[in-house]
PDB file of C-alpha atoms in Angstrom:
ATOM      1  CA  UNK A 958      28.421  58.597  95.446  1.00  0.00           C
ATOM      2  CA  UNK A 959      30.821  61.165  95.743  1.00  0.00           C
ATOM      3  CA  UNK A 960      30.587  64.998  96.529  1.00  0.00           C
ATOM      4  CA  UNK A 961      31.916  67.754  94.198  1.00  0.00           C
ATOM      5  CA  UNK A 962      31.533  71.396  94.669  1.00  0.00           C
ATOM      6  CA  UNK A 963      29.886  71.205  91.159  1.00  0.00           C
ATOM      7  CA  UNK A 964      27.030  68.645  92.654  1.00  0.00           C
ATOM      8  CA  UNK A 965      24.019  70.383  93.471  1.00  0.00           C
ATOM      9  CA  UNK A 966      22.978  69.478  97.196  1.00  0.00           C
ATOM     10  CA  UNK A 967      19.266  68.774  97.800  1.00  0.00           C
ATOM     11  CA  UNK A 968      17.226  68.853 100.931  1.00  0.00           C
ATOM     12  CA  UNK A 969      13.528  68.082 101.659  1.00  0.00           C
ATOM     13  CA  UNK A 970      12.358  71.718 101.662  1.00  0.00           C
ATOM     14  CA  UNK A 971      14.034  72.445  98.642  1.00  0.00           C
ATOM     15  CA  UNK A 972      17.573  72.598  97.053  1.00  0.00           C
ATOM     16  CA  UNK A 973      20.631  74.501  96.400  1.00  0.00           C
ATOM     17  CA  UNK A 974      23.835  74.151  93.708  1.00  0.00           C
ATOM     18  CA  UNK A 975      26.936  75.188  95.748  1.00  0.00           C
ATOM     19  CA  UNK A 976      28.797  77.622  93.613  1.00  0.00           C
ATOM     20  CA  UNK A 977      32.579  77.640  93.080  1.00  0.00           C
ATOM     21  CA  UNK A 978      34.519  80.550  94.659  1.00  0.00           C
ATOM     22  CA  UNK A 979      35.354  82.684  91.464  1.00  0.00           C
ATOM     23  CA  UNK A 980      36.399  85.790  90.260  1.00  0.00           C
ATOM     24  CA  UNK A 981      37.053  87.560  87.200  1.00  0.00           C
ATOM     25  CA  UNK A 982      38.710  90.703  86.012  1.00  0.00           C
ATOM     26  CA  UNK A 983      40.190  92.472  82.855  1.00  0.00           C
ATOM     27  CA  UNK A 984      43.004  95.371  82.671  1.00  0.00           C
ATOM     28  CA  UNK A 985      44.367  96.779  79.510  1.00  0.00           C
ATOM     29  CA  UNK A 986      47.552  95.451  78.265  1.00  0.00           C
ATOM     30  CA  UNK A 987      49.874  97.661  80.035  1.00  0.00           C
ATOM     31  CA  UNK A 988      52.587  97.011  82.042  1.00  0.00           C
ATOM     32  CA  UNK A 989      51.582  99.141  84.424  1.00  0.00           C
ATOM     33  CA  UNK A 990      48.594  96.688  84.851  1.00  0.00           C
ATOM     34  CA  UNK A 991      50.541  93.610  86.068  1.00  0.00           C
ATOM     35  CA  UNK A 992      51.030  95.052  89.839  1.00  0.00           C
ATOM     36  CA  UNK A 993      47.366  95.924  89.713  1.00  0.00           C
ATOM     37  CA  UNK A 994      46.680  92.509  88.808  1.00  0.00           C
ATOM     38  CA  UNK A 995      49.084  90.909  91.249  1.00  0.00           C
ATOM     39  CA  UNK A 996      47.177  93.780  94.003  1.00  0.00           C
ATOM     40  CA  UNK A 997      43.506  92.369  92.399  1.00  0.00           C
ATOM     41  CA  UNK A 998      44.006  88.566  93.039  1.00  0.00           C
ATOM     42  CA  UNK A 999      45.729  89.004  96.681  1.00  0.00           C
ATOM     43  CA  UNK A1000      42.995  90.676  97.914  1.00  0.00           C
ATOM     44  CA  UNK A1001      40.441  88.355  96.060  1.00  0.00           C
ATOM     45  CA  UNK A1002      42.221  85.431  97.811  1.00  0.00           C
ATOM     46  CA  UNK A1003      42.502  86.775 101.496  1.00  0.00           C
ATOM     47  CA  UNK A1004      39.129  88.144 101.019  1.00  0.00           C
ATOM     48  CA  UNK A1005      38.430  84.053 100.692  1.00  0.00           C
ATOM     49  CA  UNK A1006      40.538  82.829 103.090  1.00  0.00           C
ATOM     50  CA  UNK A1007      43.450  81.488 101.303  1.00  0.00           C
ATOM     51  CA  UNK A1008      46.760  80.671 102.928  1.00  0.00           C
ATOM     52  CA  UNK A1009      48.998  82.781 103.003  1.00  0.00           C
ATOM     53  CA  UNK A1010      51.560  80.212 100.680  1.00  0.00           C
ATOM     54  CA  UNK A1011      48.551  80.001  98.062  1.00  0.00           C
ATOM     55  CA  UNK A1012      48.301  84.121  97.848  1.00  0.00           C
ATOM     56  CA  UNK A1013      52.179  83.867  97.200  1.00  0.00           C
ATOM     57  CA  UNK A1014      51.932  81.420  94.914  1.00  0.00           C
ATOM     58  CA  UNK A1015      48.682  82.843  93.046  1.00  0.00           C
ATOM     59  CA  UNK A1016      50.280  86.290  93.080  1.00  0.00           C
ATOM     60  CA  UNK A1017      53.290  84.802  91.514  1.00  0.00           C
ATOM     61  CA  UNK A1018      51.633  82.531  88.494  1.00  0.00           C
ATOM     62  CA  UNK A1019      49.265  86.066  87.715  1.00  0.00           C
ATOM     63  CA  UNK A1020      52.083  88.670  87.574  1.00  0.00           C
ATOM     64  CA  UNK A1021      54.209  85.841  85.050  1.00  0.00           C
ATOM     65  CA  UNK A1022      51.052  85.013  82.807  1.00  0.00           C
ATOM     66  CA  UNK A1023      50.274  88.305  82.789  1.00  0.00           C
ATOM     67  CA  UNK A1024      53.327  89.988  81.876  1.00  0.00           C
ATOM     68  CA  UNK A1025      53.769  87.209  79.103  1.00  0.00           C
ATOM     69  CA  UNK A1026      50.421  88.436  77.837  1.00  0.00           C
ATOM     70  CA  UNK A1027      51.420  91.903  78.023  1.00  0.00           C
ATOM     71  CA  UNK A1028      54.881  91.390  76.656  1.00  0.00           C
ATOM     72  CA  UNK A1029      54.007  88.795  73.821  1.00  0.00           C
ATOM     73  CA  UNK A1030      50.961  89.854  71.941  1.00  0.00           C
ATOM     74  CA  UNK A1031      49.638  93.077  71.035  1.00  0.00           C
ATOM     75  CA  UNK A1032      46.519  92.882  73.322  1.00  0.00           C
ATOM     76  CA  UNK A1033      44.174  95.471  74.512  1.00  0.00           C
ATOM     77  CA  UNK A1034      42.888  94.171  76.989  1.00  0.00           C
ATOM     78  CA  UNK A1035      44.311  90.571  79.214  1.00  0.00           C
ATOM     79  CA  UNK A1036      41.392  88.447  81.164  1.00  0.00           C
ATOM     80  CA  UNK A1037      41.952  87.234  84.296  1.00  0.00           C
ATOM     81  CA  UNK A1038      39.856  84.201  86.303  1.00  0.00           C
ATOM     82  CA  UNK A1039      40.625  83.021  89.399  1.00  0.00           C
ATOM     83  CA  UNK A1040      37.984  79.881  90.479  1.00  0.00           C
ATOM     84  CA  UNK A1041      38.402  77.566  93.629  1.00  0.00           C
ATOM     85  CA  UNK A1042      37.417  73.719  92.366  1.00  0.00           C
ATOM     86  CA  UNK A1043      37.780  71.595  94.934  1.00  0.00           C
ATOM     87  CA  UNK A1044      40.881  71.673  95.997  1.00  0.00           C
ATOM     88  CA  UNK A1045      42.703  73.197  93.645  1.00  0.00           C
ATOM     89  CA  UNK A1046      42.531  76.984  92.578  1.00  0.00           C
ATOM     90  CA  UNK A1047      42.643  77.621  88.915  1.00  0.00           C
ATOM     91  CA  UNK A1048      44.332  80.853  87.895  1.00  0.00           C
ATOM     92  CA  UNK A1049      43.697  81.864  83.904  1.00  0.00           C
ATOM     93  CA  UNK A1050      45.212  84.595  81.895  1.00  0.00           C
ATOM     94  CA  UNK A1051      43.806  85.184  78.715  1.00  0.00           C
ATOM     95  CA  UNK A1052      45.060  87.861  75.992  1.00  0.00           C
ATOM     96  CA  UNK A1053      43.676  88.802  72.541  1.00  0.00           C
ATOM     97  CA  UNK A1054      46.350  87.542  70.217  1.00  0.00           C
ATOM     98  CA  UNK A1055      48.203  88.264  68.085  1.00  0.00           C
ATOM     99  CA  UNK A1056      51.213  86.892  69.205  1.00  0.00           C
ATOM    100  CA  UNK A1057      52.933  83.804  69.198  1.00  0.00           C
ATOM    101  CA  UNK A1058      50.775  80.501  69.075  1.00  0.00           C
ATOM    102  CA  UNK A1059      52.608  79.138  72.121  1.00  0.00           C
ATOM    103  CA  UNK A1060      54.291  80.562  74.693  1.00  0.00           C
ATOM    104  CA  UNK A1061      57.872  79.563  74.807  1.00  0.00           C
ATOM    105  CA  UNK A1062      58.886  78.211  78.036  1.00  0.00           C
ATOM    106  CA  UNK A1063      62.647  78.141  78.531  1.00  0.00           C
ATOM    107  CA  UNK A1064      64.200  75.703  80.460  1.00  0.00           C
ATOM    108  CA  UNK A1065      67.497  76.202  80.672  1.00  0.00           C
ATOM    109  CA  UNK A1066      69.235  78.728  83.547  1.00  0.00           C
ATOM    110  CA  UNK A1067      66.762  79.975  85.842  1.00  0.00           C
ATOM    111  CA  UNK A1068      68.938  82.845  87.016  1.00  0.00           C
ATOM    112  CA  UNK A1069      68.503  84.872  83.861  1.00  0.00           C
ATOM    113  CA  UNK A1070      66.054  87.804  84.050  1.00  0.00           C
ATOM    114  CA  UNK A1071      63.806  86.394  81.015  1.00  0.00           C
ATOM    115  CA  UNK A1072      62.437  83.298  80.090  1.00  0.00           C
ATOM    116  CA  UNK A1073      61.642  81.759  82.841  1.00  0.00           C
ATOM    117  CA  UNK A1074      57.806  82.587  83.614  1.00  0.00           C
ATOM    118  CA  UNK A1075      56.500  79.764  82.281  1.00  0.00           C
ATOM    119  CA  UNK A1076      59.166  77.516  84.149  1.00  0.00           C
ATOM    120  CA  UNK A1077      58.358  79.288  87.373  1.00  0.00           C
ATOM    121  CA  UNK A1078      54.428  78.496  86.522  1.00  0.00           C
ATOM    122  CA  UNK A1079      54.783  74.709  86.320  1.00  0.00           C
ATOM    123  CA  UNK A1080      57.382  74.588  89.322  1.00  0.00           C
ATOM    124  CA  UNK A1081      54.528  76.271  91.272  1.00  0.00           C
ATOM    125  CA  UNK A1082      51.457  74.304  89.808  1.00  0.00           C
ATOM    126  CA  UNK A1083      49.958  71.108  89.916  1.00  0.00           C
ATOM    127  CA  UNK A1084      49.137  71.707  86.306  1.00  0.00           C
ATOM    128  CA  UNK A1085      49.068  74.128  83.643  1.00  0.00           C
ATOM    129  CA  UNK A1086      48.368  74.464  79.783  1.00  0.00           C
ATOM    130  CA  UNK A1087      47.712  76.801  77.261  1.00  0.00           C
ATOM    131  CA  UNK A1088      44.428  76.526  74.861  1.00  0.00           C
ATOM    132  CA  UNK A1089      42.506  79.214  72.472  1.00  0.00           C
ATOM    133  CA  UNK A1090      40.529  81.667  74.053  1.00  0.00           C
ATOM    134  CA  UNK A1091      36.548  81.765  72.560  1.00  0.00           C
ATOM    135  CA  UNK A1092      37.526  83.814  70.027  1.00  0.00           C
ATOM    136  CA  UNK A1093      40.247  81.628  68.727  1.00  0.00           C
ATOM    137  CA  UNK A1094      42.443  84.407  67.787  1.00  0.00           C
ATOM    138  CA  UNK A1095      44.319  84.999  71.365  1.00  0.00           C
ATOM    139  CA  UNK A1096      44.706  81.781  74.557  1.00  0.00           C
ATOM    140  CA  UNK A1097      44.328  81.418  77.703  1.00  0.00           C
ATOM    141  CA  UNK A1098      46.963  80.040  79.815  1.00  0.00           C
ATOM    142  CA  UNK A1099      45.663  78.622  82.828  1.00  0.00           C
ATOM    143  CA  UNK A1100      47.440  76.764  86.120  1.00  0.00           C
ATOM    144  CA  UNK A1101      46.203  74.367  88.835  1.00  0.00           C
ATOM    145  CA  UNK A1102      47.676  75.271  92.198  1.00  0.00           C
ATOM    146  CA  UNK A1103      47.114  73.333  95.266  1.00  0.00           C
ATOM    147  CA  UNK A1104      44.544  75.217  97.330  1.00  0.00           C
ATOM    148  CA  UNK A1105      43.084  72.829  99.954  1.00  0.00           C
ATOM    149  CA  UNK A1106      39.839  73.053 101.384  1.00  0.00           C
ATOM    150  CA  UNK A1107      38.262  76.038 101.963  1.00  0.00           C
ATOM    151  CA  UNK A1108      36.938  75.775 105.174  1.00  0.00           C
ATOM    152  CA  UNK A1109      40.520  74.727 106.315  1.00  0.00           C
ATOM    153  CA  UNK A1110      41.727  77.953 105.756  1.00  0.00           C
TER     154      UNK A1110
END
């Protein structure tokens, strides 16, 4: 049978449920939030023992979903998760709406100084996708980025 970190691990004298590494955080819809953001998850990551190429990419996927929260809705307030599953660390921004349905991703040139967040997101990520938030007014975009194990770092 395999092992996840999700898998609770019991023992004769009693048991445990290892607990992903997670942590979450909300700013208000500023710019002035996204280097606070970018500050909050660097930090949050070395504090965990990321590499140093995961904080760089981490810190680059926040400050792009962010800013696209910031930029493209009329938020209050923008979510953000960071949670280590396995190997992978999920980053998710969530805003309150309001905005598009979809963020637009623009392929195209990746030299000009907007538009290219999104395509910046999925060069860095294993994965990423957008779906409602709870509410279902705003979404949450979310990535996948290669983390490793966390004892290996």
């Amino acid at each position: 049978m395999a092992s996840s970190n999700n898998a609770p691990s019991l023992g004769r004298c009693g048991g445990f449920v290892a607990e992903p590494l997670r942590d979450a955080f909300h700013l208000p819809a500023r710019r002035t939030s996204v280097p606070e953001a970018r500050r909050r998850v660097l930090a949050v990551l070395h504090e965990w023992g990321a590499a140093e190429q995961v904080r760089d990419d981490a810190e680059l996927v926040v400050s792009e979903l962010f800013t696209n929260a910031v930029r493209h809705t009329d938020s209050e307030k923008v979510d953000c998760e960071l949670t280590v599953l396995g190997a992978f660390l999920r980053v998710e921004v969530t805003d309150q709406g309001r905005g598009g349905s979809t963020p637009p991703v623009q392929p195209g040139r990746v030299d000009k100084e907007c538009g290219r967040g999104l395509f910046l997101v999925g060069a860095l990520s294993e994965s990423w996708g957008v779906r409602p938030d709870p509410t279902g007014r705003g979404r949450a975009v979310w990535a996948a980025l290669a983390y490793g194990s966390p004892t290996a770092h």
